PDB file of C-alpha atoms in Angstrom:
ATOM      1  CA  MET A1233       2.805  16.251   1.074  1.00 67.00           C
ATOM      2  CA  THR A1234       4.048  14.476   4.244  1.00 76.00           C
ATOM      3  CA  GLN A1235       7.339  12.676   4.503  1.00 92.00           C
ATOM      4  CA  GLU A1236       7.116   8.854   4.225  1.00 96.00           C
ATOM      5  CA  ARG A1237       9.845   6.288   4.022  1.00 97.00           C
ATOM      6  CA  TYR A1238       9.680   2.693   4.829  1.00 98.00           C
ATOM      7  CA  GLU A1239      13.055   0.993   3.741  1.00 97.00           C
ATOM      8  CA  ILE A1240      15.988  -1.412   4.532  1.00 96.00           C
ATOM      9  CA  ILE A1241      19.292   0.107   4.550  1.00 95.00           C
ATOM     10  CA  GLY A1242      22.060  -2.363   4.725  1.00 93.00           C
ATOM     11  CA  GLU A1243      21.740  -4.132   7.994  1.00 94.00           C
ATOM     12  CA  LYS A1244      18.950  -1.741   9.352  1.00 96.00           C
ATOM     13  CA  PHE A1245      15.458  -0.568   8.658  1.00 97.00           C
ATOM     14  CA  GLU A1246      13.801   2.871   8.691  1.00 98.00           C
ATOM     15  CA  ILE A1247      10.482   3.966   9.190  1.00 98.00           C
ATOM     16  CA  ILE A1248       9.790   7.691   8.820  1.00 98.00           C
ATOM     17  CA  ASP A1249       6.050   8.551   8.544  1.00 98.00           C
ATOM     18  CA  GLU A1250       4.966  12.129   9.318  1.00 97.00           C
ATOM     19  CA  GLU A1251       1.133  11.300   9.030  1.00 97.00           C
ATOM     20  CA  LEU A1252       1.674   8.743  11.946  1.00 97.00           C
ATOM     21  CA  GLY A1253       4.416  10.696  13.784  1.00 97.00           C
ATOM     22  CA  LEU A1254       6.791   7.789  13.437  1.00 97.00           C
ATOM     23  CA  LYS A1255      10.647   7.882  13.260  1.00 98.00           C
ATOM     24  CA  LEU A1256      12.045   4.456  14.036  1.00 97.00           C
ATOM     25  CA  CYS A1257      15.405   2.965  13.069  1.00 97.00           C
ATOM     26  CA  SER A1258      16.741  -0.528  14.134  1.00 97.00           C
ATOM     27  CA  GLU A1259      19.090  -3.240  13.261  1.00 95.00           C
ATOM     28  CA  LEU A1260      17.785  -6.277  11.386  1.00 95.00           C
ATOM     29  CA  GLU A1261      18.738  -9.276  13.084  1.00 92.00           C
ATOM     30  CA  PHE A1262      17.310 -12.490  11.448  1.00 93.00           C
ATOM     31  CA  LEU A1263      15.518 -13.041   8.094  1.00 94.00           C
ATOM     32  CA  ASP A1264      13.193 -15.833   7.982  1.00 96.00           C
ATOM     33  CA  LYS A1265      11.739 -17.420   4.753  1.00 97.00           C
ATOM     34  CA  ASP A1266       9.490 -19.923   3.660  1.00 97.00           C
ATOM     35  CA  TYR A1267       8.727 -21.293   0.208  1.00 97.00           C
ATOM     36  CA  PHE A1268       5.611 -23.017  -1.476  1.00 97.00           C
ATOM     37  CA  GLN A1269       6.129 -26.631  -2.522  1.00 95.00           C
ATOM     38  CA  GLY A1270       7.150 -25.575  -6.130  1.00 93.00           C
ATOM     39  CA  GLY A1271       9.990 -23.470  -4.806  1.00 96.00           C
ATOM     40  CA  ASN A1272       8.454 -19.906  -4.910  1.00 96.00           C
ATOM     41  CA  LEU A1273       8.896 -17.662  -1.882  1.00 97.00           C
ATOM     42  CA  ARG A1274       5.775 -17.705   0.353  1.00 98.00           C
ATOM     43  CA  TYR A1275       7.012 -14.983   2.919  1.00 98.00           C
ATOM     44  CA  GLU A1276      10.075 -13.177   4.233  1.00 97.00           C
ATOM     45  CA  THR A1277       9.976 -11.709   7.876  1.00 98.00           C
ATOM     46  CA  TYR A1278      12.588 -10.277   9.935  1.00 97.00           C
ATOM     47  CA  ARG A1279      12.815 -11.256  13.610  1.00 95.00           C
ATOM     48  CA  LYS A1280      14.550  -9.916  16.639  1.00 94.00           C
ATOM     49  CA  GLN A1281      14.553 -12.601  19.549  1.00 91.00           C
ATOM     50  CA  GLU A1282      11.658 -14.531  18.091  1.00 90.00           C
ATOM     51  CA  LYS A1283       9.491 -11.393  17.683  1.00 96.00           C
ATOM     52  CA  LEU A1284       8.615  -9.717  14.270  1.00 97.00           C
ATOM     53  CA  HIS A1285      10.971  -6.921  13.781  1.00 98.00           C
ATOM     54  CA  GLY A1286      11.199  -5.021  10.436  1.00 97.00           C
ATOM     55  CA  PRO A1287       9.029  -5.665   7.314  1.00 98.00           C
ATOM     56  CA  SER A1288       7.063  -8.885   6.827  1.00 98.00           C
ATOM     57  CA  THR A1289       6.141  -9.672   3.292  1.00 98.00           C
ATOM     58  CA  TYR A1290       3.850 -12.257   2.047  1.00 98.00           C
ATOM     59  CA  TYR A1291       3.556 -13.648  -1.530  1.00 98.00           C
ATOM     60  CA  GLY A1292       1.250 -15.515  -3.737  1.00 97.00           C
ATOM     61  CA  ASN A1293       2.170 -18.721  -5.835  1.00 93.00           C
ATOM     62  CA  ALA A1294       3.375 -16.527  -8.768  1.00 92.00           C
ATOM     63  CA  GLU A1295       5.516 -14.493  -6.456  1.00 93.00           C
ATOM     64  CA  GLU A1296       3.356 -11.550  -6.440  1.00 97.00           C
ATOM     65  CA  VAL A1297       3.185  -9.432  -3.225  1.00 98.00           C
ATOM     66  CA  LEU A1298      -0.067  -9.909  -1.214  1.00 98.00           C
ATOM     67  CA  SER A1299       0.932  -7.967   1.760  1.00 99.00           C
ATOM     68  CA  GLN A1300       3.646  -5.966   3.491  1.00 98.00           C
ATOM     69  CA  THR A1301       3.367  -4.983   7.287  1.00 98.00           C
ATOM     70  CA  TRP A1302       6.213  -3.498   9.431  1.00 98.00           C
ATOM     71  CA  TYR A1303       6.831  -4.382  13.032  1.00 98.00           C
ATOM     72  CA  PHE A1304       8.954  -3.055  15.922  1.00 98.00           C
ATOM     73  CA  ASP A1305       9.754  -5.412  18.779  1.00 97.00           C
ATOM     74  CA  GLY A1306       6.632  -7.630  17.766  1.00 97.00           C
ATOM     75  CA  VAL A1307       4.254  -4.813  17.473  1.00 98.00           C
ATOM     76  CA  LYS A1308       2.558  -3.765  14.202  1.00 98.00           C
ATOM     77  CA  VAL A1309       3.635  -0.122  13.378  1.00 98.00           C
ATOM     78  CA  GLY A1310       3.231   2.203  10.572  1.00 98.00           C
ATOM     79  CA  LYS A1311       1.429   1.247   7.300  1.00 98.00           C
ATOM     80  CA  ALA A1312       0.339  -2.049   6.158  1.00 99.00           C
ATOM     81  CA  TRP A1313      -0.299  -2.640   2.406  1.00 99.00           C
ATOM     82  CA  ARG A1314      -2.397  -5.616   1.288  1.00 99.00           C
ATOM     83  CA  TYR A1315      -2.805  -6.431  -2.417  1.00 99.00           C
ATOM     84  CA  TYR A1316      -5.145  -8.399  -4.709  1.00 98.00           C
ATOM     85  CA  PRO A1317      -3.383 -11.164  -6.687  1.00 95.00           C
ATOM     86  CA  ASN A1318      -3.350  -9.087  -9.705  1.00 95.00           C
ATOM     87  CA  GLY A1319      -1.212  -6.396  -7.743  1.00 96.00           C
ATOM     88  CA  GLN A1320      -4.192  -3.882  -7.253  1.00 98.00           C
ATOM     89  CA  LEU A1321      -4.153  -2.320  -3.876  1.00 98.00           C
ATOM     90  CA  TYR A1322      -6.775  -4.173  -1.598  1.00 99.00           C
ATOM     91  CA  SER A1323      -6.208  -1.964   1.624  1.00 99.00           C
ATOM     92  CA  LEU A1324      -3.900   0.589   3.134  1.00 99.00           C
ATOM     93  CA  GLU A1325      -3.967   0.153   6.995  1.00 99.00           C
ATOM     94  CA  ARG A1326      -2.317   2.438   9.634  1.00 99.00           C
ATOM     95  CA  PHE A1327      -1.141   1.388  12.961  1.00 99.00           C
ATOM     96  CA  ILE A1328       0.336   2.930  16.154  1.00 98.00           C
ATOM     97  CA  ASP A1329       1.539   0.474  18.989  1.00 97.00           C
ATOM     98  CA  GLY A1330      -0.322  -2.364  17.254  1.00 98.00           C
ATOM     99  CA  LYS A1331      -3.701  -0.629  17.144  1.00 98.00           C
ATOM    100  CA  PRO A1332      -5.385   0.751  14.174  1.00 98.00           C
ATOM    101  CA  HIS A1333      -4.973   4.509  14.046  1.00 98.00           C
ATOM    102  CA  LEU A1334      -6.348   7.100  11.479  1.00 98.00           C
ATOM    103  CA  ALA A1335      -7.938   5.968   8.238  1.00 98.00           C
ATOM    104  CA  GLN A1336      -8.145   2.343   7.294  1.00 99.00           C
ATOM    105  CA  GLU A1337      -8.898   2.193   3.642  1.00 99.00           C
ATOM    106  CA  TYR A1338     -10.146  -0.628   1.604  1.00 99.00           C
ATOM    107  CA  PHE A1339     -10.642  -0.717  -2.163  1.00 99.00           C
ATOM    108  CA  TYR A1340     -12.507  -2.545  -4.760  1.00 98.00           C
ATOM    109  CA  LEU A1341     -10.608  -4.568  -7.469  1.00 97.00           C
ATOM    110  CA  ASP A1342     -10.842  -1.518  -9.952  1.00 97.00           C
ATOM    111  CA  GLY A1343      -9.285   0.823  -7.171  1.00 97.00           C
ATOM    112  CA  SER A1344     -12.302   2.619  -6.198  1.00 97.00           C
ATOM    113  CA  PRO A1345     -12.812   3.310  -2.484  1.00 98.00           C
ATOM    114  CA  LYS A1346     -14.870   0.364  -0.791  1.00 99.00           C
ATOM    115  CA  THR A1347     -14.626   1.245   3.026  1.00 99.00           C
ATOM    116  CA  ILE A1348     -12.955   3.938   5.037  1.00 99.00           C
ATOM    117  CA  ILE A1349     -12.862   3.501   8.778  1.00 99.00           C
ATOM    118  CA  HIS A1350     -11.258   6.141  11.154  1.00 98.00           C
ATOM    119  CA  PHE A1351      -9.786   5.076  14.324  1.00 98.00           C
ATOM    120  CA  GLU A1352      -7.962   6.817  17.233  1.00 98.00           C
ATOM    121  CA  ASN A1353      -5.446   4.516  18.948  1.00 96.00           C
ATOM    122  CA  GLY A1354      -7.542   1.412  18.245  1.00 98.00           C
ATOM    123  CA  VAL A1355     -11.047   3.034  18.979  1.00 98.00           C
ATOM    124  CA  TYR A1356     -13.530   3.961  16.349  1.00 98.00           C
ATOM    125  CA  HIS A1357     -13.386   7.804  15.998  1.00 98.00           C
ATOM    126  CA  GLY A1358     -14.591   9.911  13.166  1.00 98.00           C
ATOM    127  CA  GLU A1359     -16.289   9.022   9.762  1.00 97.00           C
ATOM    128  CA  THR A1360     -16.747   5.434   8.542  1.00 98.00           C
ATOM    129  CA  LYS A1361     -17.818   5.441   5.008  1.00 98.00           C
ATOM    130  CA  LEU A1362     -18.703   2.352   2.821  1.00 98.00           C
ATOM    131  CA  PHE A1363     -19.440   2.799  -0.933  1.00 98.00           C
ATOM    132  CA  TRP A1364     -21.222   0.921  -3.724  1.00 97.00           C
ATOM    133  CA  PRO A1365     -18.936  -0.286  -6.340  1.00 96.00           C
ATOM    134  CA  ASP A1366     -19.868   2.698  -8.598  1.00 96.00           C
ATOM    135  CA  GLY A1367     -18.259   5.064  -5.991  1.00 95.00           C
ATOM    136  CA  THR A1368     -21.731   6.106  -4.635  1.00 96.00           C
ATOM    137  CA  LEU A1369     -21.867   6.358  -0.761  1.00 97.00           C
ATOM    138  CA  LYS A1370     -23.843   3.429   0.782  1.00 97.00           C
ATOM    139  CA  ARG A1371     -23.491   4.099   4.538  1.00 97.00           C
ATOM    140  CA  GLU A1372     -21.914   6.607   6.770  1.00 97.00           C
ATOM    141  CA  CYS A1373     -21.354   6.396  10.409  1.00 97.00           C
ATOM    142  CA  ILE A1374     -20.004   8.881  12.834  1.00 97.00           C
ATOM    143  CA  PHE A1375     -18.173   7.701  16.058  1.00 98.00           C
ATOM    144  CA  ARG A1376     -16.922   9.690  18.905  1.00 97.00           C
ATOM    145  CA  LYS A1377     -14.535   7.694  21.210  1.00 96.00           C
ATOM    146  CA  GLY A1378     -16.028   4.421  20.424  1.00 96.00           C
ATOM    147  CA  GLN A1379     -19.631   5.507  20.545  1.00 97.00           C
ATOM    148  CA  LYS A1380     -21.780   5.587  17.372  1.00 96.00           C
ATOM    149  CA  GLU A1381     -23.393   9.120  17.011  1.00 96.00           C
ATOM    150  CA  SER A1382     -25.124   8.664  13.658  1.00 95.00           C
ATOM    151  CA  ASP A1383     -25.608   6.043  11.031  1.00 95.00           C
ATOM    152  CA  GLN A1384     -27.059   6.739   7.706  1.00 95.00           C
ATOM    153  CA  PHE A1385     -27.769   4.302   4.825  1.00 95.00           C
ATOM    154  CA  TYR A1386     -28.109   5.160   1.113  1.00 95.00           C
ATOM    155  CA  ASP A1387     -29.403   3.396  -1.786  1.00 93.00           C
ATOM    156  CA  GLU A1388     -27.669   2.539  -5.083  1.00 92.00           C
ATOM    157  CA  ASN A1389     -28.777   6.102  -6.461  1.00 91.00           C
ATOM    158  CA  GLY A1390     -27.233   7.809  -3.464  1.00 90.00           C
ATOM    159  CA  ASN A1391     -30.593   8.683  -1.844  1.00 92.00           C
ATOM    160  CA  LEU A1392     -30.946   8.379   1.955  1.00 92.00           C
ATOM    161  CA  ALA A1393     -32.582   5.293   2.588  1.00 89.00           C
ATOM    162  CA  LYS A1394     -32.549   5.168   6.562  1.00 75.00           C
ATOM    163  CA  ALA A1395     -30.929   7.171   9.392  1.00 69.00           C
ATOM    164  CA  LEU A1396     -30.335   6.068  12.824  1.00 65.00           C
ATOM    165  CA  SER A1397     -29.055   8.174  15.657  1.00 58.00           C
TER     166      SER A1397
END
């Protein structure tokens, strides 16, 4: 298992993510908050000289976490988590220098995989898979450095319906 830590420690934040090759630590400077009309927290973001810097968390009306994304000097880095209003994970996205990197994973409300897209420094690279709600493969594409090499579609029973190359 790879080491992963995204946390605030006193007046600093730290990101250690072996999967993404990240080891970042920095001072937290300014916490910006906004509230819904009823008084519940809408978001809290940390900033450094007007740029997002540290965790940025958004909430729903009932104060449930809807998303958390980390920034370093205004650039999205590391993992971003998005949630359905019931708290179930909607997506896990990975970023390097503001660009999608490695697997971007999206889920159905029941937690089963919906879409998995692979990137390399912001460019489609590797497998992209889409799934039917029951978990059966719906579509599979292979990309190499942004160019689609193959594309296969499957019916609800998992049978190959169409292949494009």
